[in-house]
Coordinates of C-alpha atoms in Angstrom, one line a residue:
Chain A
X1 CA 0.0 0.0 0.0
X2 CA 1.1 3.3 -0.5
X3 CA 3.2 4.6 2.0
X4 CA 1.4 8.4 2.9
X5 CA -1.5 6.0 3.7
X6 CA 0.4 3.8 6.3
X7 CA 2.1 7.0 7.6
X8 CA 0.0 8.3 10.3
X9 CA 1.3 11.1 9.8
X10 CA -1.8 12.8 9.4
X11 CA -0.3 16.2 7.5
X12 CA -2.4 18.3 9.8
X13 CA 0.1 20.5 11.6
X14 CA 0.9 20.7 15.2
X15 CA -1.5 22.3 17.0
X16 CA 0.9 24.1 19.2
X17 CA 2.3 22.9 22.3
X18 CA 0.4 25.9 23.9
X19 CA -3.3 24.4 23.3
X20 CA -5.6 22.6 24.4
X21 CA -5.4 19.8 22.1
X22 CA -1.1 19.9 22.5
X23 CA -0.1 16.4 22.7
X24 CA -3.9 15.1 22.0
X25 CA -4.3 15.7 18.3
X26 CA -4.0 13.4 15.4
X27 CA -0.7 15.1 14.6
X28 CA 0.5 14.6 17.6
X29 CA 1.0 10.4 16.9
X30 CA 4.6 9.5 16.6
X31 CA 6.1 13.4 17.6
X32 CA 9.0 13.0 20.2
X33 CA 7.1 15.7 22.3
X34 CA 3.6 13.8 22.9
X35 CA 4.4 12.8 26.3
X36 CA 4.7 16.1 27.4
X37 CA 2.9 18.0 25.7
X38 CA -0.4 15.6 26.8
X39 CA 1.1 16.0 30.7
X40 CA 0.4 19.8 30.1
X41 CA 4.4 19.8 31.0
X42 CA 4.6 22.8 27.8
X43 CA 1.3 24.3 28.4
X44 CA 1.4 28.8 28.1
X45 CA 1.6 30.4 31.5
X46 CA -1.1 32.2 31.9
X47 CA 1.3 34.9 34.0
X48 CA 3.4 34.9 30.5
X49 CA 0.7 35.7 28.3
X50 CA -0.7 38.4 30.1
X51 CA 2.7 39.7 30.3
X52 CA 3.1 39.7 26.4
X53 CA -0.7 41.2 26.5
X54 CA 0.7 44.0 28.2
X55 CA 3.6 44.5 26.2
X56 CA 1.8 44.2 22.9
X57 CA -0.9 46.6 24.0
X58 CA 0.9 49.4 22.4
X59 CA 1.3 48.1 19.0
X60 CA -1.7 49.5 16.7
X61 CA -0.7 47.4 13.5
X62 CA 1.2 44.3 13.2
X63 CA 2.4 42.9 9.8
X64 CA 3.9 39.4 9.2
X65 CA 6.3 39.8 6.0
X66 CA 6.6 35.7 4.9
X67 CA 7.2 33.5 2.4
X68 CA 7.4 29.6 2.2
X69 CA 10.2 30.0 -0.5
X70 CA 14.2 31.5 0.8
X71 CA 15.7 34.1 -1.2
X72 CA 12.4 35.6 -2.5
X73 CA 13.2 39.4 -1.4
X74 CA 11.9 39.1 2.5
X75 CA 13.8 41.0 4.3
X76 CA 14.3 43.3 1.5
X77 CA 11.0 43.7 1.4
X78 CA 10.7 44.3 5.4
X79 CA 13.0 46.9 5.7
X80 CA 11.8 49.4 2.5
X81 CA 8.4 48.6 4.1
X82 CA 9.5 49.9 7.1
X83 CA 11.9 52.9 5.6
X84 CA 8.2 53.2 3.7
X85 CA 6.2 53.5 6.8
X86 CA 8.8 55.9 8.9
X87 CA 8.9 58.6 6.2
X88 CA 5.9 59.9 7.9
X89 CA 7.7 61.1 11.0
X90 CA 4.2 61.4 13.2
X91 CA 4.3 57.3 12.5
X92 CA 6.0 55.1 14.6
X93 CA 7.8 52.1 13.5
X94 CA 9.0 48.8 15.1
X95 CA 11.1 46.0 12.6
X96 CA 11.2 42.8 14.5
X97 CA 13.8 40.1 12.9
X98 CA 12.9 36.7 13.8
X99 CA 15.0 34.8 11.4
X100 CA 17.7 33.6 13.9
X101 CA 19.8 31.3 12.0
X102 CA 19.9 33.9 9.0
X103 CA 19.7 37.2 10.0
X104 CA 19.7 40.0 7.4
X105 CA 17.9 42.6 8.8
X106 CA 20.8 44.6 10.4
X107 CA 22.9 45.1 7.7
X108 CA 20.5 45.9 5.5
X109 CA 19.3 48.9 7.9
X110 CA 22.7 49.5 7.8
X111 CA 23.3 48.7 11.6
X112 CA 25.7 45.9 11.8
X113 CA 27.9 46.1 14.6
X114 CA 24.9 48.0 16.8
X115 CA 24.5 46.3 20.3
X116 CA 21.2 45.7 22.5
X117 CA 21.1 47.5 25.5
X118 CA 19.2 47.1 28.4
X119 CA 17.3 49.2 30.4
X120 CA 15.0 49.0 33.9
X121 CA 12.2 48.9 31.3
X122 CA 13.8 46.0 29.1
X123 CA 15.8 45.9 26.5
X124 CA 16.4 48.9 23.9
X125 CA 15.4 48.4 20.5
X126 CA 18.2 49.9 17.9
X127 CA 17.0 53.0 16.2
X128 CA 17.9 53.7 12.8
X129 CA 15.5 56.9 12.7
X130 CA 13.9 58.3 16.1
X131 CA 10.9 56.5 14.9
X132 CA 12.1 53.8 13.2
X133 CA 13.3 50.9 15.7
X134 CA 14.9 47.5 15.3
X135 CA 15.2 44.1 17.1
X136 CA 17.3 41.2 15.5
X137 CA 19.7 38.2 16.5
X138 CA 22.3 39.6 14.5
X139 CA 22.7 41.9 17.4
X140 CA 23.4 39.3 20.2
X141 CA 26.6 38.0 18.4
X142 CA 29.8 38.8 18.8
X143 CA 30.5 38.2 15.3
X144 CA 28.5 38.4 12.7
X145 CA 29.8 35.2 11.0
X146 CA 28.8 33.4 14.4
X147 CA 26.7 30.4 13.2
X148 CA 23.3 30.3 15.6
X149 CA 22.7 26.5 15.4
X150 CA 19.3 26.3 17.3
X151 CA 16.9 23.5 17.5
X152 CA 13.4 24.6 17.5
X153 CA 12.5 25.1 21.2
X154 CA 15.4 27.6 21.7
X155 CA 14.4 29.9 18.7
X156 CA 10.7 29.8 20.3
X157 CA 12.2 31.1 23.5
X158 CA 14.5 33.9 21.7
X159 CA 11.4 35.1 19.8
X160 CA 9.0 34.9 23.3
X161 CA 11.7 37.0 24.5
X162 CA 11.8 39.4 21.6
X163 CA 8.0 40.2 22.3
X164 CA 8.5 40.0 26.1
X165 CA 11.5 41.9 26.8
X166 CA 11.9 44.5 24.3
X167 CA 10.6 48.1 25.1
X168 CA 8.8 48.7 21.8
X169 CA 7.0 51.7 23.3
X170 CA 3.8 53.0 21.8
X171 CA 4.1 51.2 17.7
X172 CA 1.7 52.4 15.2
X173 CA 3.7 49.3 12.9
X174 CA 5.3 46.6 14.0
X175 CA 6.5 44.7 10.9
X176 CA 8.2 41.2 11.5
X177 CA 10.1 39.4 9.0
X178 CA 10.7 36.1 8.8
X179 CA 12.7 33.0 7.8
X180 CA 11.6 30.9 4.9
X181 CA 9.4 27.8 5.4
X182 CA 6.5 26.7 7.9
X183 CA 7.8 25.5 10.9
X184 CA 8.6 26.8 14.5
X185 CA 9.2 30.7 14.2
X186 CA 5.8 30.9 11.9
X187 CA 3.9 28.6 14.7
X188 CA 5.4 30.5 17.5
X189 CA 5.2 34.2 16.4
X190 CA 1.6 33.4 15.4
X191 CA 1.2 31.9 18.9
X192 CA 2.9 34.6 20.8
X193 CA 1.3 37.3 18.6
X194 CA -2.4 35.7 18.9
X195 CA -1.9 38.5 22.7
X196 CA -2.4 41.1 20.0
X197 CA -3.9 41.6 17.2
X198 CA -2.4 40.6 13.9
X199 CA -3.9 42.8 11.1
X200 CA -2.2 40.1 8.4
X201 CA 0.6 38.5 6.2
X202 CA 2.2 39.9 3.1
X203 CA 3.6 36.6 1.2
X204 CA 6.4 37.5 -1.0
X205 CA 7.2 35.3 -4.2
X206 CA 9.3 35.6 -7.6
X207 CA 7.5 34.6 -10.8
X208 CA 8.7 31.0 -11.3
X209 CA 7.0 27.8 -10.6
X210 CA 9.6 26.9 -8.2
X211 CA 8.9 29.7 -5.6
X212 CA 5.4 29.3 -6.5
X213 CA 5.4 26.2 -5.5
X214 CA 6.5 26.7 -2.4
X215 CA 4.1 30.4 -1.4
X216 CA 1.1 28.3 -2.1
X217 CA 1.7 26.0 1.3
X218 CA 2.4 29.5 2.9
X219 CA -1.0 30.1 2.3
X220 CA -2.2 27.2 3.6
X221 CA -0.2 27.4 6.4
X222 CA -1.9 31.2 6.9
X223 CA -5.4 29.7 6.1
X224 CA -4.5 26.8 8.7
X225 CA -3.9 29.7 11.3
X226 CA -6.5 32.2 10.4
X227 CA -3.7 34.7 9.5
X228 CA -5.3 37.1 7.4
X229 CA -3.8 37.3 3.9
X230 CA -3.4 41.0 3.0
X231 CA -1.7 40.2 -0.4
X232 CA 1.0 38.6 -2.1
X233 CA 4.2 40.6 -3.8
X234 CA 6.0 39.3 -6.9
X235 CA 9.5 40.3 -6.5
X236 CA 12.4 40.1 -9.4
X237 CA 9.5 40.2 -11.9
X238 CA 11.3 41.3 -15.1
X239 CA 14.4 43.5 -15.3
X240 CA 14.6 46.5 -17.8
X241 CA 17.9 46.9 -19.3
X242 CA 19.2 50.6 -17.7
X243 CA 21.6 50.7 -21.3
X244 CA 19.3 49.0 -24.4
X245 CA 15.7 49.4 -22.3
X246 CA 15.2 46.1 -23.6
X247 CA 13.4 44.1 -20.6
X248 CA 14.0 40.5 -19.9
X249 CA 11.9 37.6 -17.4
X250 CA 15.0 36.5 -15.5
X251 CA 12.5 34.2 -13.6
X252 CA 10.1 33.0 -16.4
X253 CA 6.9 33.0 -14.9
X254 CA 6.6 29.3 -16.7
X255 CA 2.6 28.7 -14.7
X256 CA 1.3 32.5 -14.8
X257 CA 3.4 33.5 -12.1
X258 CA 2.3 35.3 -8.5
X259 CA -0.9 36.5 -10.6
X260 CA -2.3 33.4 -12.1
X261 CA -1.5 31.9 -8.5
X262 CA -3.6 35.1 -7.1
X263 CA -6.7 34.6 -9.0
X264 CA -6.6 30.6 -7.9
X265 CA -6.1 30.7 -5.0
X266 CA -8.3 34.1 -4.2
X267 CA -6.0 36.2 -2.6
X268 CA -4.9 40.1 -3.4
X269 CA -1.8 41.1 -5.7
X270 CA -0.5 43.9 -4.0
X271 CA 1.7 44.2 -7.1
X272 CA 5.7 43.4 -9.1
X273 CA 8.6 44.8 -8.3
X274 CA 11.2 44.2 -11.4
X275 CA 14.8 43.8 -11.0
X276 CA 17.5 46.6 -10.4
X277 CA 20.8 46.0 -9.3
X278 CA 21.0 49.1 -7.4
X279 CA 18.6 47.2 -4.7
X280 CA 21.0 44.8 -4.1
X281 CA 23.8 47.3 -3.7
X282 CA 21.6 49.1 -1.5
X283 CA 20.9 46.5 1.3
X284 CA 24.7 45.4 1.1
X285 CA 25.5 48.9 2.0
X286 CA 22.5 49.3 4.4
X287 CA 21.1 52.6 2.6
X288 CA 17.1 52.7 1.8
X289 CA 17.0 51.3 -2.0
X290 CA 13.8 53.9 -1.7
X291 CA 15.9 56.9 -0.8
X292 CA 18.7 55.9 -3.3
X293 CA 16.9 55.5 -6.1
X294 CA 14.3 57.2 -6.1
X295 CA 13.2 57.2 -10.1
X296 CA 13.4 53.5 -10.2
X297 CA 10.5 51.6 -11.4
X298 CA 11.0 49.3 -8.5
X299 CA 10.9 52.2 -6.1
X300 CA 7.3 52.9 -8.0
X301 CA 6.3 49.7 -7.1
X302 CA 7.4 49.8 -3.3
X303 CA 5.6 52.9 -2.9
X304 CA 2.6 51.7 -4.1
X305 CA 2.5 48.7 -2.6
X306 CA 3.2 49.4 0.9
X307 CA 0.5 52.2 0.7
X308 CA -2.0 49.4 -0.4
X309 CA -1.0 47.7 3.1
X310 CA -1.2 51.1 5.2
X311 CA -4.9 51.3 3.3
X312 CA -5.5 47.6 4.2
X313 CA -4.1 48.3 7.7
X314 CA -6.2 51.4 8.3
X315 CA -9.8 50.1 7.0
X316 CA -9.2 47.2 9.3
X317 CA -9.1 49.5 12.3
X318 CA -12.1 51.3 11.4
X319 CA -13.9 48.0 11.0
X320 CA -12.6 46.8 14.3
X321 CA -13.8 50.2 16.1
X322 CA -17.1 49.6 14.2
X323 CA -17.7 46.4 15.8
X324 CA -16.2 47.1 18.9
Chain B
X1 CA 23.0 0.1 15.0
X2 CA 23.2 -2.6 12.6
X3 CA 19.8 -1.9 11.3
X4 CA 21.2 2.0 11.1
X5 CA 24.0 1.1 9.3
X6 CA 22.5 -1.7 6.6
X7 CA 20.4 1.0 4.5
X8 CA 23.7 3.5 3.6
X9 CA 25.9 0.7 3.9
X10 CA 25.8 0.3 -0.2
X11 CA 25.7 4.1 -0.5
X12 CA 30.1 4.8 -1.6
X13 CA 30.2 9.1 -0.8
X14 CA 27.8 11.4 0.7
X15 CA 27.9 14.8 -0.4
X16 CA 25.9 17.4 1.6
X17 CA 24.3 20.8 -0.5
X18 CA 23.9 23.5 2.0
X19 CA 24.0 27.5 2.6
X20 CA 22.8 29.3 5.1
X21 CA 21.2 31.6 2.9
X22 CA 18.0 30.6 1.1
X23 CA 16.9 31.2 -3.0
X24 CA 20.9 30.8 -3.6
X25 CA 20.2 27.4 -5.7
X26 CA 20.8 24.6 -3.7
X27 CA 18.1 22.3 -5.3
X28 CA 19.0 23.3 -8.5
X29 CA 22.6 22.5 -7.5
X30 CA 22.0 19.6 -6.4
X31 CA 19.6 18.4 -9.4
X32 CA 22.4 19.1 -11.7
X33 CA 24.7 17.3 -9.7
X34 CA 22.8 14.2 -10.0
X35 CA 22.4 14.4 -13.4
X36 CA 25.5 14.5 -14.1
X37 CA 26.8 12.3 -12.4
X38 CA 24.7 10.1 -13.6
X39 CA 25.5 10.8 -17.0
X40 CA 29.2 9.8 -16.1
X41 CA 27.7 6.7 -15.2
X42 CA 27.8 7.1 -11.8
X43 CA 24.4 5.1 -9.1
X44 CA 23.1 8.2 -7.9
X45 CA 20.6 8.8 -5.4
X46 CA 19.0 12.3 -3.7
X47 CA 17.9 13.0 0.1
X48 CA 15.7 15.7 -0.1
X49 CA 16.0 16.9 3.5
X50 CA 14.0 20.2 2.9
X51 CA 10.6 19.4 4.4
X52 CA 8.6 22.5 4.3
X53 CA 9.6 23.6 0.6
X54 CA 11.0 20.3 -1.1
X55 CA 11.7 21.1 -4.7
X56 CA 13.7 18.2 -6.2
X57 CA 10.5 16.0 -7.2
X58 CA 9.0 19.5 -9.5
X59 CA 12.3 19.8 -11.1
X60 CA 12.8 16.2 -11.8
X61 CA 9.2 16.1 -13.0
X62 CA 7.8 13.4 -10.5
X63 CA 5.8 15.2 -8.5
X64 CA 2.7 13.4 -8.6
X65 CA 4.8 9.5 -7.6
X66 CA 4.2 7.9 -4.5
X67 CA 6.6 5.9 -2.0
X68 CA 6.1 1.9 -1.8
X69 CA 7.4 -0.2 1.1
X70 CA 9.7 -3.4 0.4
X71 CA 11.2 -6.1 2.8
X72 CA 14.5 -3.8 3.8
X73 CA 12.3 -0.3 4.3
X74 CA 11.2 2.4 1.9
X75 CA 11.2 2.1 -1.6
X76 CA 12.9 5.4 -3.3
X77 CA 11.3 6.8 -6.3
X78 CA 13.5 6.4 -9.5
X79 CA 14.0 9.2 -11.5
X80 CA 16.1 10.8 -14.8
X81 CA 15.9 9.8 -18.1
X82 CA 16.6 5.8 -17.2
X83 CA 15.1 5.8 -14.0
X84 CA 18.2 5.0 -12.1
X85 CA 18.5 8.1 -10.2
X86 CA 16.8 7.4 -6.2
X87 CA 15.0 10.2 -4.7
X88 CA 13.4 10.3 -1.4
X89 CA 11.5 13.4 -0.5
X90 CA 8.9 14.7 1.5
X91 CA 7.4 15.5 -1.4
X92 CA 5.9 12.6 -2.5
X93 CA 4.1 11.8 0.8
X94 CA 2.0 14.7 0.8
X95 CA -2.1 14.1 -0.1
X96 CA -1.9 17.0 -2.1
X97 CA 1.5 19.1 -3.3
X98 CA 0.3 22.8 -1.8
X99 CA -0.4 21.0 1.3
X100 CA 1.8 22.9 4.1
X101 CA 3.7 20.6 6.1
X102 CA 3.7 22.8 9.9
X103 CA 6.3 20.7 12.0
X104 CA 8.0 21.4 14.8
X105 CA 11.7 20.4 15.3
X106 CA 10.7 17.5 17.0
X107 CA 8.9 15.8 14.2
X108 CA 11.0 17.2 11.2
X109 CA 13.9 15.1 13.3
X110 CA 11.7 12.1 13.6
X111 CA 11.3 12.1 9.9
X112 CA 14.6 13.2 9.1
X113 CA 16.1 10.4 11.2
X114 CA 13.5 7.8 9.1
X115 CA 14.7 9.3 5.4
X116 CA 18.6 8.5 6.7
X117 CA 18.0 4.7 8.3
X118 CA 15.1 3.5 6.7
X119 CA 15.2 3.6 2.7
X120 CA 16.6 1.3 1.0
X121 CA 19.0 3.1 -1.4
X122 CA 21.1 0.0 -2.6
X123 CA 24.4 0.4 -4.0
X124 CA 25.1 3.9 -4.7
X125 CA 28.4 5.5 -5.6
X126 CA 26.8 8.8 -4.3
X127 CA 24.0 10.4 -2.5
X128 CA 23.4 14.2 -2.7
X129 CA 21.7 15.2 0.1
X130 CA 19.6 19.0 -0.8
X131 CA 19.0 20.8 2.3
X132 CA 16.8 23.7 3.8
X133 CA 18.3 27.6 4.1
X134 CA 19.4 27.5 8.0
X135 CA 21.7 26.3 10.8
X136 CA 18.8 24.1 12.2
X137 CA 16.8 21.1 13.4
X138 CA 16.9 19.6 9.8
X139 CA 21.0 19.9 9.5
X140 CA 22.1 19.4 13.1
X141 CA 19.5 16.0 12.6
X142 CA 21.1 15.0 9.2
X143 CA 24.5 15.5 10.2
X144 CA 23.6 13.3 13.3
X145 CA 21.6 10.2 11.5
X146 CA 24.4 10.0 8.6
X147 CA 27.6 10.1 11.4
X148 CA 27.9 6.8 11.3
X149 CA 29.2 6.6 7.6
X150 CA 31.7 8.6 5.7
X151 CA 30.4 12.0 4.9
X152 CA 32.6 13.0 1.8
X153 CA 31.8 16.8 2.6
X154 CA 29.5 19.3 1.8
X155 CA 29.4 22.0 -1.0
X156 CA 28.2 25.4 -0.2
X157 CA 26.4 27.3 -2.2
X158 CA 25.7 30.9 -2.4
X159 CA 25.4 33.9 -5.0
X160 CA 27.3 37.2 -4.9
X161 CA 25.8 40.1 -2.4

C-alpha cells in the first residue's frame, strides 16, 4: 500500500504545544514531544501571556512579511516597508527580525555592529531613525559570521523573548520578517502574537514555478492559522535593461506566475517589483534602496505597494472600532 | 545500529548541498549534480532533507509519484531519463503538493532520522543530500543520523551580495 497512507502522519500541523489539544491531536502520533505535551508539561503560563498582552498593547498594527520560499526578497521587502512606513515622522515604526539562523535585517538597515542594551524597562530596540526601531539576532553576536545552530524550542524562547522583553513603546507598525518555510518561528510568532492583534501577512514570491510552488503552502499554512492574507508581492519580476531598455523575465513565470497563483487561490496582488541592481547594492550597504533611487521603477512599485497595506491596515481599524 | 547502518551501507560518498542563505540554488545544484553524475555513469541517489519547501520532485518532474514499502524499508522513487537516479522526499508523501507541512523540530527530526536509516538506497556510488536555508533542526538532525558513515563533505552554495 502506498506509504502516505500507512504513515499516520496525518499532515495536519501541530497544534501548538500551547493548546488545548497539544499532545492530543492526530498530529501529535509518533512526535518526540507527545508525552509532554499531553502532561500539560509545555502548556502557556497564563502569568506569561498576560505579560506579552501588556507588552503588545501598544502596537496598533502588526504585519507578518513571509514566504514559504528562501531568497524571495523578505527582508528586503521588510526593511523598505519599514523605511516606507517611517517617512511619515508622526508614525512610529517597530522592525522585528525573527530569522535567527539567517539574520539580514541589520545590515541591511545599515546597523551591523549595533548592540542591545538594556534598560530597567527592558531591553532597547536599535534606532535607525527616532521613529524607526529595530530588534534582531544579528545583534546578540559577537561576530557576525557566528553560526546560531538552534533547535526549534530555543528559537521559540529567543522570539517569546523578543515580544517580552523589548521596550517597543507605543508602535503604530510593528513589521516582523521572517525565515523561509512553515515550521517553528511561523507557529510561535503566530502563537505569541495571537496576545495582539495581527492585522495580516504579506507573502512574498518571484515569478517561477519553483517559488510558486512553495508560497502556495504558505497560504495554507496562513489559512490553517487564520492569518489574514493582506496580499501577495511578486519580487524580481522582469528586469529593464538601464543601457538598451530592452526588458528581460530573469524568472520566467513558466505557470502565470504570483498572478495566475492570485486569482486561484483568491488572494490580493498587492503588485511586481522588477529587477535593479541598485537594490541589491543598497541593502549590502545598508542605505534605503527607496531613498537611493528614487526614479526606479521598482521604487514605484514599493511605494505603491506598501500604501496598499497602510490602506488595508487602516480600514481594518475602522472595522474593528465599528464592531467594537 | 546494525539496522542503522544496513540501509547506507551500499551508499560509496555522501555529499551534503547547503548554505545558510536561502533562493541561492541549492536544489537546482543539487539536481544538476545528480544528473550529471549520472550521465558519467555514476548510481546516484537524492535525500531531499528540505521538508517545508522540497523542490527536487517538481524539477525532476515526479511530483505526482508515490513511495512503496519493500522487505529492507522504503522504496525510493527512480528518477532521470533511465530511472536509475533514487530520490526520497517529502514530497511525494504529501495528499496533495500545496499541502503545508507545519512541524516542529521535534517531528522534522523524527522524519529526518527515518529518510537516513530506513530507505533502501542499494548500492550507490553517491547520494546528494539537498537541504533547507538554515543552521537548524533539519542539519544538526542529518549530520547526526548519517555520522555513522563517511560524509565525503559538503558543498556550499551561495550567490554574490
Amino acid at each position: 500500500a502506498a506509504l502516505a497512507a500507512q504513515l499516520s502522519l496525518s499532515f495536519a500541523e501541530c497544534p501548538g504545544t500551547g493548546s488545548a489539544q497539544a499532545g492530543r491531536a492526530a498530529a501529535c502520533q509518533g512526535c518526540p514531544n507527545q508525552g509532554l505535551c499531553a502532561a500539560g508539561a509545555a502548556g502557556p503560563d497564563p502569568a506569561e501571556a498576560a505579560e506579552l498582552r501588556a507588552r503588545l498593547r501598544a502596537v496598533r498594527h502588526t504585519v507578518l512579511v513571509l514566504s514559504g520560499k528562501g531568497g524571495v526578497g523578505k527582508s528586503t521587502f521588510s526593511a523598505l516597508l519599514a523605511h516606507g512606513l517611517a517617512a511619515d515622522e508622526t508614525k512610529q515604526v517597530a522592525l522585528l527580525d525573527i530569522d535567527i539562523c539567517g539574520p539580514s535585517i541589520p545590515k541591511i538597515m545599515g546597523l551591523e555592529g549595533e548592540q542591545v542594551h538594556q534598560s530597567g524597562s527592558g531591553w532597547s530596540p536599535v534606532y535607525v531613525e527616532e521613529n524607526l526601531g529595530v530588534m534582531s539576532v544579528g545583534f546578540l553576536l559577537s561576530s557576525p559570521d557566528d553560526a546560531v545552530i538552534w533547535r526549534g524550542p530555543k528559537k521559540n524562547g529567543l522570539i517569546k523573548q523578543f515580544l517580552r522583553d523589548v521596550d517597543w513603546g507605543e508602535v503604530d507598525y510593528l513589521i516582523v520578517d521572517t525565515p523561509p518555510g512553515t515550521s517553528d518561528e511561523h507557529l510561535s510568532i503566530v502563537q505569541y502574537l495571537s496576545a495582539t492583534r495581527i492585522d495580516g501577512a504579506v507573502i512574498v514570491t518571484t515569478p517561477q514555478e519553483v517559488s510558486l510552488q512553495d508560497v502556495r503552502k504558505e497560504i495554507n499554512f496562513c489559512r490553517k492559522v487564520k492569518l489574514p492574507i493582506i496580499g501577495v508581492v511578486e519580487n524580481m519580476s522582469g528586469f529593464v535593461c538601464p543601457k538598451c531598455k530592452n526588458e528581460s523575465q530573469i524568472f520566467p513565470p513558466t505557470t502565470g506566475g504570483a498572478e495566475k497563483m492570485c486569482q486561484n487561490l483568491s488572494v490580493s496582488l498587492l503588485g511586481k517589483v522588477p529587477l535593479d541592481p541598485q537594490i541589491g547594492k543598497s541593502c549590502d550597504s545598508g542605505q534605503s534602496f527607496l531613498a537611493e533611487a528614487p526614479e526606479s521603477p521598482a521604487t514605484l512599485s514599493y511605494r505603491n505597494i506598501i500604501q496598499r497595506i497602510q490602506e488595508y491596515c487602516e480600514q481594518h481599524h475602522l472595522q474593528e472600532e465599528k464592531i467594537m | 545500529s546494525p539496522a542503522e547502518r544496513a540501509n547506507l551501507a551500499g551508499v560509496r560518498h555522501i555529499v551534503l548541498v547547503l548554505s545558510g542563505k536561502g533562493g541561492v540554488g541549492k536544489s537546482t545544484l543539487s539536481t544538476e549534480l545528480a544528473l550529471a553524475l549520472r550521465h558519467a555513469g555514476k548510481r546516484v541517489g537524492i535525500l531531499d532533507v528540505d521538508l517545508c519547501g522540497p523542490s527536487i520532485p517538481r524539477m525532476l518532474r515526479v511530483q505526482d509519484s508515490a513511495v512503496h514499502q519493500c522487505d529492507s524499508g522504503w522504496v525510493p522513487v527512480f528518477v532521470g531519463q533511465d530511472k536509475a537516479i533514487a530520490l526520497m522526499s517529502i514530497g511525494f508523501l504529501l495528499e496533495r503538493p500545496d499541502d503545508a507541512v507545519v512541524w516542529r523540530g521535534p517531528k522534522k527530526n523524527a522524519l529526518i532520522k527515518q529518510f537516513v536509516t530506513d530507505v533502501a538506497w542499494g548500492e550507490l556510488d553517491f547520494l546528494i543530500v539537498d537541504t533547507p536555508p538554515g543552521t537548524s533542526d533539519e542539519h544538526i538532525s542529518t549530520v547526526e543520523a548519517l555520522r555513522p558513515h563517511q560524509l565525503l563533505g559538503a558543498v556550499l552554495v551561495t550567490t554574490p551580495q
